[in-house]
Short mmCIF file of C-alpha atoms in Angstrom, two decimals:
data_model
loop_
_atom_site.label_atom_id
_atom_site.label_comp_id
_atom_site.label_asym_id
_atom_site.label_seq_id
_atom_site.Cartn_x
_atom_site.Cartn_y
_atom_site.Cartn_z
CA MET A 1131 -25.48 -45.50 -31.43
CA SER A 1132 -22.93 -48.31 -31.29
CA ALA A 1133 -19.93 -48.17 -28.98
CA ALA A 1134 -17.59 -47.96 -32.00
CA LYS A 1135 -19.46 -44.93 -33.40
CA ARG A 1136 -19.41 -43.23 -30.00
CA ARG A 1137 -15.63 -43.75 -29.81
CA ARG A 1138 -15.14 -42.35 -33.34
CA LYS A 1139 -17.28 -39.29 -32.52
CA HIS A 1140 -15.36 -38.69 -29.27
CA LYS A 1141 -12.04 -38.83 -31.15
CA ALA A 1142 -13.37 -36.38 -33.73
CA ARG A 1143 -14.35 -33.96 -30.95
CA LYS A 1144 -10.87 -34.28 -29.43
CA ARG A 1145 -9.22 -33.66 -32.83
CA LEU A 1146 -11.44 -30.63 -33.40
CA HIS A 1147 -10.57 -29.24 -29.95
CA ARG A 1148 -6.84 -29.57 -30.65
CA ARG A 1149 -6.85 -27.69 -33.94
CA PRO A 1150 -4.36 -24.82 -33.76
CA GLY A 1151 -5.83 -21.33 -33.39
CA PRO A 1152 -4.62 -17.83 -32.58
CA ARG A 1153 -2.74 -17.88 -29.29
CA LEU A 1154 -2.62 -15.11 -26.70
CA GLY A 1155 1.16 -14.96 -27.00
CA ALA A 1156 0.93 -14.47 -30.76
CA THR A 1157 -1.59 -11.66 -30.31
CA VAL A 1158 0.63 -9.89 -27.79
CA ALA A 1159 3.64 -10.29 -30.09
CA ALA A 1160 1.68 -8.85 -33.02
CA THR A 1161 0.63 -5.88 -30.89
CA ALA A 1162 4.24 -5.33 -29.80
CA ARG A 1163 5.43 -5.34 -33.42
CA ALA A 1164 2.71 -2.90 -34.44
CA GLU A 1165 3.56 -0.66 -31.48
CA ARG A 1166 7.25 -0.62 -32.40
CA ARG A 1167 6.53 0.22 -36.06
CA LEU A 1168 4.10 2.96 -35.03
CA ARG A 1169 6.56 4.56 -32.61
CA GLU A 1170 9.30 4.53 -35.22
CA ALA A 1171 6.94 6.15 -37.74
CA ILE A 1172 5.89 8.87 -35.25
CA GLN A 1173 9.52 9.64 -34.36
CA GLU A 1174 10.54 9.84 -38.01
CA PHE A 1175 7.62 12.17 -38.71
CA ALA A 1176 8.15 14.41 -35.65
CA PHE A 1177 11.86 14.98 -36.21
CA GLN A 1178 11.63 16.02 -39.85
CA PRO A 1179 13.53 19.21 -40.77
CA ARG A 1180 10.15 20.93 -41.30
CA PHE A 1181 9.61 20.75 -37.51
CA GLY A 1182 13.09 21.97 -36.59
CA GLU A 1183 11.97 25.29 -35.09
CA GLU A 1184 9.00 23.63 -33.42
CA CYS A 1185 11.30 21.10 -31.75
CA GLU A 1186 13.55 23.91 -30.46
CA GLN A 1187 10.57 25.71 -28.98
CA ALA A 1188 9.37 22.47 -27.40
CA LEU A 1189 12.81 21.82 -25.89
CA ALA A 1190 12.82 25.32 -24.41
CA GLN A 1191 9.36 24.84 -22.90
CA PHE A 1192 10.22 21.45 -21.44
CA PHE A 1193 13.81 21.92 -20.28
CA GLY A 1194 14.11 25.71 -20.06
CA GLU A 1195 15.42 28.53 -22.27
CA GLU A 1196 18.99 27.71 -21.24
CA VAL A 1197 18.92 24.77 -23.66
CA ILE A 1198 18.49 27.09 -26.66
CA ARG A 1199 20.97 29.70 -25.42
CA THR A 1200 23.79 27.24 -24.69
CA ARG A 1201 22.85 24.65 -27.34
CA THR A 1202 23.46 22.07 -24.60
CA LEU A 1203 20.94 19.66 -23.15
CA VAL A 1204 21.62 18.23 -19.71
CA ALA A 1205 18.92 15.73 -18.82
CA ASP A 1206 18.38 12.54 -16.87
CA GLU A 1207 18.11 9.37 -18.92
CA GLU A 1208 14.36 9.03 -18.32
CA GLU A 1209 13.65 12.67 -19.25
CA ILE A 1210 14.31 12.18 -22.98
CA PRO A 1211 11.47 9.68 -23.58
CA GLU A 1212 9.27 11.80 -21.30
CA PHE A 1213 10.00 14.85 -23.45
CA GLN A 1214 9.21 12.90 -26.61
CA GLU A 1215 5.83 11.80 -25.30
CA TRP A 1216 4.94 15.39 -24.42
CA TYR A 1217 6.30 16.77 -27.72
CA PHE A 1218 4.42 14.23 -29.83
CA PHE A 1219 1.08 14.34 -28.00
CA ASP A 1220 0.74 17.65 -26.13
CA TYR A 1221 2.92 20.34 -27.67
CA VAL A 1222 0.85 22.71 -29.79
CA THR A 1223 2.69 23.81 -32.93
CA SER A 1224 2.48 27.24 -34.54
CA SER A 1225 -0.30 25.88 -36.77
CA GLY A 1226 -2.45 25.19 -33.71
CA GLU A 1227 -2.20 21.41 -34.11
CA THR A 1228 -0.25 18.79 -32.22
CA ILE A 1229 2.37 16.65 -33.93
CA ILE A 1230 0.27 13.53 -33.37
CA ASP A 1231 -2.82 15.08 -34.97
CA MET A 1232 -0.81 16.05 -38.06
CA PHE A 1233 0.70 12.57 -38.17
CA ALA A 1234 -2.76 10.98 -38.00
CA ARG A 1235 -4.02 13.15 -40.85
CA GLU A 1236 -1.01 12.75 -43.13
CA LYS A 1237 0.19 9.22 -42.35
CA GLY A 1238 -2.84 7.55 -40.79
CA PRO A 1239 -4.37 6.25 -44.04
CA LYS A 1240 -1.14 4.36 -44.83
CA LEU A 1241 -0.97 2.55 -41.49
CA SER A 1242 -2.04 -1.04 -40.95
CA GLU A 1243 -5.35 -1.72 -39.24
CA LYS A 1244 -3.59 -2.61 -35.96
CA GLU A 1245 -1.42 0.50 -36.11
CA ARG A 1246 -4.46 2.71 -36.72
CA GLU A 1247 -6.18 1.07 -33.75
CA LEU A 1248 -3.17 1.78 -31.52
CA LEU A 1249 -2.88 5.34 -32.79
CA ASP A 1250 -6.51 5.99 -31.93
CA LEU A 1251 -5.99 4.60 -28.40
CA TRP A 1252 -2.84 6.66 -27.87
CA ARG A 1253 -4.46 9.88 -29.03
CA ARG A 1254 -7.28 9.33 -26.55
CA TRP A 1255 -5.18 8.19 -23.58
CA ASN A 1256 -1.71 9.73 -23.77
CA ARG A 1257 -1.96 12.78 -21.47
CA TYR A 1258 -0.31 13.85 -18.26
CA ARG A 1259 -2.67 13.20 -15.36
CA LEU A 1260 -2.35 13.93 -11.64
CA PHE A 1261 -2.84 10.77 -9.59
CA GLU A 1262 -2.88 9.57 -6.00
CA VAL A 1263 -1.96 5.93 -5.38
CA GLN A 1264 -4.89 4.17 -3.73
CA LYS A 1265 -3.51 0.64 -3.73
CA VAL A 1266 -0.29 -1.13 -4.67
CA MET A 1267 -0.54 -4.66 -6.05
CA PRO A 1268 3.04 -5.99 -5.82
CA GLY A 1269 4.28 -7.41 -9.10
CA THR A 1270 1.05 -6.50 -10.88
CA GLY A 1271 0.24 -2.78 -10.84
CA VAL A 1272 -1.49 -0.01 -8.94
CA VAL A 1273 -4.94 1.48 -8.43
CA VAL A 1274 -4.87 5.26 -8.80
CA GLU A 1275 -7.34 8.12 -8.52
CA ASP A 1276 -7.20 11.20 -10.72
CA LEU A 1277 -7.12 14.00 -8.15
CA LEU A 1278 -8.83 16.49 -10.48
CA SER A 1279 -11.52 14.36 -12.11
CA GLY A 1280 -12.04 11.74 -9.39
CA GLU A 1281 -11.74 8.89 -11.91
CA THR A 1282 -10.23 5.64 -10.58
CA LEU A 1283 -8.04 3.46 -12.80
CA GLU A 1284 -6.44 0.06 -12.36
CA VAL A 1285 -3.09 0.26 -14.11
CA HIS A 1286 -1.24 -2.95 -14.94
CA ASP A 1287 2.33 -1.72 -14.60
CA ARG A 1288 4.83 -3.87 -12.71
CA SER A 1289 7.45 -1.14 -12.59
CA ALA A 1290 4.97 1.23 -10.93
CA SER A 1291 4.08 -1.44 -8.35
CA ARG A 1292 7.76 -1.61 -7.37
CA SER A 1293 8.51 2.11 -7.30
CA LEU A 1294 5.34 3.70 -5.87
CA THR A 1295 4.08 3.78 -2.29
CA ARG A 1296 0.44 4.00 -1.31
CA TRP A 1297 -0.81 7.60 -0.95
CA SER A 1298 2.08 9.08 -2.91
CA ILE A 1299 0.99 11.51 -5.60
CA PHE A 1300 2.49 11.58 -9.06
CA LEU A 1301 2.08 12.98 -12.54
CA ALA A 1302 2.12 10.29 -15.19
CA ARG A 1303 0.86 9.43 -18.65
CA PRO A 1304 -1.47 6.40 -18.78
CA LEU A 1305 -1.38 4.59 -22.10
CA TYR A 1306 -3.49 1.77 -23.47
CA THR A 1307 -2.11 -0.87 -25.81
CA ASP A 1308 -3.14 -4.41 -24.89
CA ARG A 1309 -3.51 -3.17 -21.31
CA LEU A 1310 -3.45 0.10 -19.36
CA HIS A 1311 0.07 1.05 -18.26
CA PHE A 1312 2.24 4.14 -17.84
CA THR A 1313 4.52 5.52 -20.53
CA GLY A 1314 7.48 7.82 -20.05
CA ALA A 1315 8.79 8.85 -16.65
CA GLY A 1316 6.45 9.95 -13.87
CA THR A 1317 6.95 12.68 -11.28
CA PRO A 1318 6.24 11.24 -7.80
CA LEU A 1319 5.95 13.23 -4.58
CA SER A 1320 5.19 12.36 -0.98
CA PRO A 1321 1.69 13.12 0.34
CA LEU A 1322 3.26 15.89 2.42
CA LYS A 1323 3.25 17.97 -0.77
CA LYS A 1324 -0.22 16.95 -1.93
CA GLN A 1325 -2.10 20.04 -0.76
CA ALA A 1326 0.31 22.47 -2.42
CA VAL A 1327 0.11 20.58 -5.73
CA LEU A 1328 -3.67 20.34 -5.50
CA ASP A 1329 -4.07 24.06 -4.76
CA TYR A 1330 -1.89 24.96 -7.76
CA SER A 1331 -3.58 22.49 -10.13
CA ARG A 1332 -7.11 23.42 -9.10
CA GLN A 1333 -6.37 27.09 -9.68
CA LEU A 1334 -5.00 26.27 -13.13
CA LEU A 1335 -8.14 24.26 -13.87
CA ALA A 1336 -10.48 27.00 -12.64
CA ASP A 1337 -8.73 29.61 -14.79
CA PHE A 1338 -8.77 27.28 -17.82
CA GLN A 1339 -12.48 26.51 -17.42
CA ALA A 1340 -13.27 30.21 -17.08
CA ARG A 1341 -11.61 30.82 -20.46
CA HIS A 1342 -12.90 27.62 -22.09
CA PRO A 1343 -16.24 26.65 -20.50
CA GLN A 1344 -16.84 23.78 -22.93
CA ALA A 1345 -13.35 22.28 -22.65
CA THR A 1346 -12.80 18.72 -21.40
CA MET A 1347 -10.38 17.46 -18.75
CA ASP A 1348 -8.30 15.92 -21.54
CA GLU A 1349 -7.92 19.35 -23.13
CA PHE A 1350 -6.95 20.86 -19.78
CA TYR A 1351 -4.28 18.22 -19.18
CA ARG A 1352 -2.95 18.62 -22.71
CA ARG A 1353 -2.63 22.38 -22.27
CA HIS A 1354 -1.41 22.51 -18.66
CA GLY A 1355 0.11 19.10 -17.87
CA LEU A 1356 3.59 20.52 -18.39
CA ASP A 1357 2.85 23.41 -16.01
CA ILE A 1358 1.90 20.91 -13.31
CA ARG A 1359 5.08 18.93 -14.03
CA HIS A 1360 7.26 22.03 -13.64
CA PHE A 1361 5.52 22.92 -10.36
CA MET A 1362 5.92 19.39 -8.98
CA ARG A 1363 9.60 19.28 -9.88
CA ARG A 1364 10.13 22.58 -8.07
CA LYS A 1365 8.33 21.16 -5.04
CA ALA A 1366 10.50 18.03 -5.22
CA GLU A 1367 13.63 20.19 -5.01
CA GLU A 1368 12.32 22.16 -2.04
CA ARG A 1369 13.57 21.05 1.32
CA PRO A 1370 11.12 21.25 4.20
CA VAL A 1371 11.92 23.63 7.04
CA TRP A 1372 12.80 21.80 10.23
CA ILE A 1373 11.44 23.40 13.38
CA THR A 1374 11.13 22.60 17.07
CA PRO A 1375 7.72 21.87 18.61
CA GLU A 1376 7.79 25.48 19.85
CA GLY A 1377 7.88 26.69 16.22
CA HIS A 1378 11.50 27.88 16.03
CA PRO A 1379 13.89 27.02 13.17
CA LEU A 1380 16.22 24.14 13.92
CA GLU A 1381 19.74 25.38 14.65
CA PHE A 1382 22.63 23.85 16.57
CA CYS A 1383 23.23 26.15 19.52
CA THR A 1384 25.80 25.78 22.28
CA ALA A 1385 26.54 27.90 25.36
CA TYR A 1386 29.99 27.54 26.93
CA TYR A 1387 30.62 28.12 30.65
CA ARG A 1388 33.55 28.01 33.06
CA VAL A 1389 32.93 25.95 36.20
CA ALA A 1390 34.15 26.87 39.68
CA ASP A 1391 33.15 23.64 41.48
CA ASP A 1392 32.05 20.72 39.33
CA ASP A 1393 30.91 18.59 42.28
CA ALA A 1394 28.57 21.35 43.49
CA VAL A 1395 27.28 21.87 39.94
CA ALA A 1396 26.62 18.14 39.49
CA GLU A 1397 24.79 17.97 42.82
CA ARG A 1398 22.50 20.92 42.02
CA LEU A 1399 21.71 19.60 38.55
CA ASP A 1400 20.99 16.15 39.95
CA LEU A 1401 18.57 17.58 42.52
CA ALA A 1402 16.75 19.84 40.03
CA GLU A 1403 13.62 18.28 38.51
CA GLU A 1404 14.36 19.97 35.18
CA PHE A 1405 17.51 17.87 34.67
CA ASN A 1406 18.03 14.12 34.56
CA PHE A 1407 21.44 12.61 35.27
CA ALA A 1408 22.21 10.20 32.42
CA GLY A 1409 25.68 9.07 33.54
CA PRO A 1410 28.97 9.47 31.67
CA SER A 1411 28.55 11.20 28.31
CA ALA A 1412 28.74 8.93 25.27
CA ASP A 1413 29.60 11.88 23.02
CA HIS A 1414 32.02 13.80 25.25
CA PRO A 1415 34.74 11.68 26.91
CA GLY A 1416 35.41 12.70 30.50
CA ALA A 1417 32.10 14.55 30.88
CA LEU A 1418 28.89 13.83 32.74
CA HIS A 1419 25.63 13.99 30.79
CA PHE A 1420 22.38 15.60 31.96
CA ASN A 1421 19.12 15.73 29.96
CA TRP A 1422 17.27 19.03 30.11
CA LEU A 1423 13.53 18.29 30.15
CA LEU A 1424 10.32 20.27 29.79
CA ARG A 1425 9.14 20.09 33.37
CA GLY A 1426 9.36 22.19 36.52
CA ARG A 1427 10.60 25.69 35.75
CA SER A 1428 11.54 24.86 32.15
CA HIS A 1429 9.75 27.08 29.66
CA VAL A 1430 10.46 27.96 26.02
CA PRO A 1431 8.32 30.66 24.34
CA GLU A 1432 6.35 29.47 21.33
CA GLN A 1433 5.81 31.17 17.99
CA PRO A 1434 3.56 30.47 14.97
CA LYS A 1435 4.92 27.85 12.60
CA PRO A 1436 6.23 29.25 9.30
CA LYS A 1437 4.16 28.85 6.14
CA GLY A 1438 5.03 26.15 3.68
CA GLU A 1439 6.15 22.60 4.31
CA VAL A 1440 7.58 22.13 7.79
CA LEU A 1441 8.79 19.10 9.68
CA VAL A 1442 8.72 19.18 13.47
CA TYR A 1443 11.65 17.57 15.24
CA HIS A 1444 10.33 15.80 18.34
CA SER A 1445 12.63 14.34 20.98
CA GLN A 1446 11.22 12.82 24.13
CA TRP A 1447 12.83 11.34 27.19
CA PHE A 1448 11.41 8.50 29.21
CA LEU A 1449 12.99 6.12 31.66
CA GLU A 1450 11.45 2.98 30.17
CA PRO A 1451 8.44 2.06 28.01
CA GLY A 1452 5.29 2.88 29.93
CA SER A 1453 6.86 5.53 32.15
CA PRO A 1454 6.02 9.27 31.86
CA LYS A 1455 7.47 11.05 28.82
CA TYR A 1456 8.92 14.55 28.76
CA ARG A 1457 10.00 16.71 25.86
CA SER A 1458 13.78 16.88 25.63
CA LEU A 1459 14.92 20.52 25.37
CA GLY A 1460 18.67 20.06 25.35
CA ASP A 1461 21.73 18.42 26.87
CA VAL A 1462 24.30 19.49 29.44
CA ALA A 1463 27.85 18.14 29.38
CA LEU A 1464 29.85 18.76 32.59
CA TRP A 1465 33.63 18.50 32.86
CA PRO A 1466 35.72 19.33 35.94
CA ASP A 1467 36.43 22.83 34.61
CA ARG A 1468 33.71 23.61 32.08
CA LEU A 1469 30.07 23.08 31.10
CA GLU A 1470 28.30 23.09 27.75
CA LEU A 1471 24.58 23.49 27.11
CA SER A 1472 23.50 22.21 23.67
CA CYS A 1473 20.06 22.95 22.19
CA LEU A 1474 18.32 22.93 18.81
CA SER A 1475 17.06 26.52 18.70
CA ARG A 1476 18.09 29.99 19.84
CA ALA A 1477 14.94 30.27 21.94
CA ARG A 1478 15.81 27.07 23.79
CA LEU A 1479 19.36 28.25 24.28
CA GLU A 1480 18.27 31.52 25.89
CA ALA A 1481 15.73 29.74 28.09
CA GLY A 1482 18.29 27.12 29.11
CA LYS A 1483 20.95 29.72 29.92
CA ALA A 1484 18.51 31.64 32.11
CA LEU A 1485 17.57 28.46 33.96
CA LEU A 1486 21.18 27.34 34.48
CA GLU A 1487 22.32 30.76 35.67
CA THR A 1488 19.41 30.95 38.12
CA LEU A 1489 20.08 27.44 39.40
CA LEU A 1490 23.89 27.54 39.56
CA GLY A 1491 24.59 31.22 40.20
CA SER A 1492 28.29 31.94 40.82
CA LEU A 1493 29.27 28.31 40.25
CA ILE A 1494 29.39 29.01 36.50
CA ARG A 1495 30.52 31.93 34.33
CA HIS A 1496 29.31 32.37 30.75
CA ARG A 1497 32.06 32.57 28.13
CA ARG A 1498 30.41 32.53 24.71
CA ASP A 1499 27.68 31.09 22.49
CA ARG A 1500 27.96 29.31 19.17
CA ILE A 1501 25.07 29.08 16.71
CA GLU A 1502 25.24 27.10 13.46
CA SER A 1503 22.79 26.05 10.80
CA MET A 1504 22.20 22.34 10.34
CA GLU A 1505 24.40 22.32 7.24
CA GLU A 1506 27.27 24.12 8.98
CA PHE A 1507 27.10 21.85 12.01
CA LEU A 1508 27.01 18.60 10.05
CA ALA A 1509 29.83 19.69 7.74
CA HIS A 1510 32.49 19.57 10.45
CA GLN A 1511 31.23 16.65 12.52
CA PRO A 1512 33.64 13.68 12.76
CA PRO A 1513 32.27 10.20 12.11
CA ALA A 1514 30.21 9.01 15.05
CA PRO A 1515 32.05 6.49 17.22
CA ARG A 1516 30.81 2.93 17.00
CA ARG A 1517 28.67 2.19 20.02
CA GLN A 1518 27.71 -1.09 21.53
CA ARG A 1519 24.48 -2.18 19.91
CA LEU A 1520 21.57 -3.95 21.49
CA PRO A 1521 20.77 -7.43 20.17
CA PRO A 1522 18.52 -7.02 17.08
CA ASP A 1523 15.49 -8.62 18.72
CA VAL A 1524 15.83 -6.41 21.80
CA ALA A 1525 16.32 -3.25 19.71
CA GLU A 1526 13.31 -4.09 17.55
CA ALA A 1527 11.12 -4.77 20.58
CA PHE A 1528 12.21 -1.48 22.15
CA GLN A 1529 11.46 0.46 18.93
CA GLN A 1530 8.11 -1.29 18.56
CA ASP A 1531 7.18 -0.31 22.12
CA ALA A 1532 8.20 3.29 21.41
CA LEU A 1533 6.07 3.32 18.25
CA ARG A 1534 3.09 1.87 20.09
CA GLU A 1535 3.40 4.54 22.77
CA GLU A 1536 3.76 7.26 20.14
CA PHE A 1537 0.45 6.28 18.51
CA GLU A 1538 -1.37 5.08 21.62
CA ASN A 1539 -2.80 8.51 22.44
CA TRP A 1540 -2.69 9.84 18.87
CA ALA A 1541 -6.46 10.26 18.65
CA ASP A 1542 -6.62 12.39 21.80
CA GLU A 1543 -3.72 14.79 21.25
CA PRO A 1544 -4.63 18.35 20.09
CA ARG A 1545 -3.24 19.15 16.63
CA GLU A 1546 -2.58 22.48 15.01
CA ALA A 1547 -3.63 21.06 11.63
CA LEU A 1548 -7.06 20.41 13.17
CA GLY A 1549 -7.41 23.88 14.65
CA GLY A 1550 -6.31 22.73 18.09
CA LYS A 1551 -8.84 19.88 18.20
CA THR A 1552 -8.02 16.25 18.76
CA ALA A 1553 -8.68 13.76 15.97
CA ARG A 1554 -11.47 12.23 18.03
CA GLU A 1555 -13.18 15.62 18.22
CA ALA A 1556 -12.49 16.56 14.59
CA VAL A 1557 -14.06 13.45 13.03
CA ARG A 1558 -17.48 14.50 14.36
CA GLU A 1559 -17.70 17.16 11.62
CA PRO A 1560 -17.36 16.49 7.86
CA GLU A 1561 -14.54 19.01 7.35
CA GLY A 1562 -12.58 17.73 10.33
CA ARG A 1563 -13.18 14.13 9.30
CA ALA A 1564 -11.72 14.85 5.85
CA LYS A 1565 -8.65 16.45 7.43
CA VAL A 1566 -8.07 13.49 9.74
CA ILE A 1567 -8.32 11.10 6.78
CA GLU A 1568 -5.61 13.08 4.95
CA ILE A 1569 -3.35 13.23 8.03
CA LEU A 1570 -3.64 9.47 8.43
CA LYS A 1571 -2.68 8.97 4.77
CA ILE A 1572 0.59 10.78 5.50
CA ALA A 1573 1.11 8.70 8.65
CA GLU A 1574 0.48 5.47 6.72
CA TYR A 1575 2.85 6.56 3.93
CA ILE A 1576 5.63 7.15 6.47
CA GLN A 1577 5.00 3.83 8.21
CA GLU A 1578 4.99 2.00 4.87
CA GLN A 1579 8.38 3.54 4.08
CA ARG A 1580 9.62 2.16 7.40
CA ARG A 1581 8.17 -1.27 6.64
CA GLN A 1582 9.83 -1.38 3.23
CA ALA A 1583 13.15 -0.41 4.84
CA GLY A 1584 12.86 -3.34 7.25
CA GLU A 1585 12.28 -1.09 10.27
CA PRO A 1586 9.60 -1.45 12.95
CA TRP A 1587 6.34 0.12 11.78
CA TYR A 1588 2.84 0.81 13.04
CA ASP A 1589 -0.46 -0.27 11.50
CA VAL A 1590 -2.34 3.02 11.01
CA ASN A 1591 -5.58 1.09 10.46
CA LEU A 1592 -5.70 0.62 14.23
CA ILE A 1593 -6.26 4.37 14.58
CA ARG A 1594 -8.84 4.37 11.78
CA ARG A 1595 -10.82 1.66 13.56
CA GLU A 1596 -10.59 3.53 16.85
CA LEU A 1597 -12.01 6.67 15.21
CA GLY A 1598 -14.67 4.82 13.22
CA LEU A 1599 -13.10 5.74 9.88
CA PRO A 1600 -13.35 3.47 6.82
CA ILE A 1601 -10.39 1.21 6.09
CA PRO A 1602 -9.27 2.17 2.56
#
């Protein structure tokens, strides 16, 4: 072949390569137009007068009977599209069919090929499902696991990647168009509430399967997705009970005393191993501050922790990072003529009063006690005075040291959630290993929240490696 022919053939190949063809952007735009037309058609169909009573019943099921009684709907902005998705795809009408199934039968033949394709995808995918976030891919999406079926999905949803934290659980509706994403609003919860939601959902599933042995997971979610949503929203509104490490409800308790000789009182407190002199009080002008610590004769009776979600308020005192740590039980403020003992439970208050009266005898005389709930106490507190702050780098280093010390012995501390065993002991058995994995998910979730807030945080994978657990 001559050089001229080779050049002509090469140019022909280049011209052929450059011929315009269907572009990805054009395909996406066509899908978006078809999706918009289809949604408009479904809405027009669903809100016909013939479905008026059905829509009222659906509103009552979704938002509560109060909506029908008062003829007033109070809802968050994102709840309206969430209701529509459920009403179109899950609500079972008096005929036994869903709105979307009737739409497909009556209007499907008139739809375009692309619209019919989308409708088929939506009917197969659009269900509430209970997920746990396995991985967050910033700016791209999330990897989630269905907690009831075990199925893992990679969902390309940028909004979800910005709003969800790893190991959070949430109820959402996956939807497939040109990609898998979420539609409508989700219901997220922290992993602290995971077990309660799982117990409720698994019982629903067991009851449903007993009544319908041949039913699929899709049918279960269609029938009971709204029940799970209602339960999760109730859990979201619940506030955990704060307790002390001894198991007592958190209350702000103060004992007031008259003082006969403040110098003698200060000397005895300073010599007692149960109290640490902390210098002038930062919260009470003119008073001296003593920390009451769990050592020596200090003792507070323990009681079983209440059922339900509880958060334990820990406060420890240590002189400097690396020095021995002691549980802080309360604070003593000493003025020339009076003394106040402040604690966070009635049990601590009674134990502290007994200790002070034994130690100080006739040097003090009890006047009265004051006990308030957290809400009552915080309601009448003045704004905290501005205190001198440490330089940011010093404060961060100090907090990082405190975090490191908090987790340094984590694997070897007995835990009630593990039946009194340490994590190192528990991982030797399958059941204990599973419990430790779940506890570490909660710990990682909390540390990730700290990281996102710009606060010092701890890498929980260090504990996983120490215990020989897989890095998820």
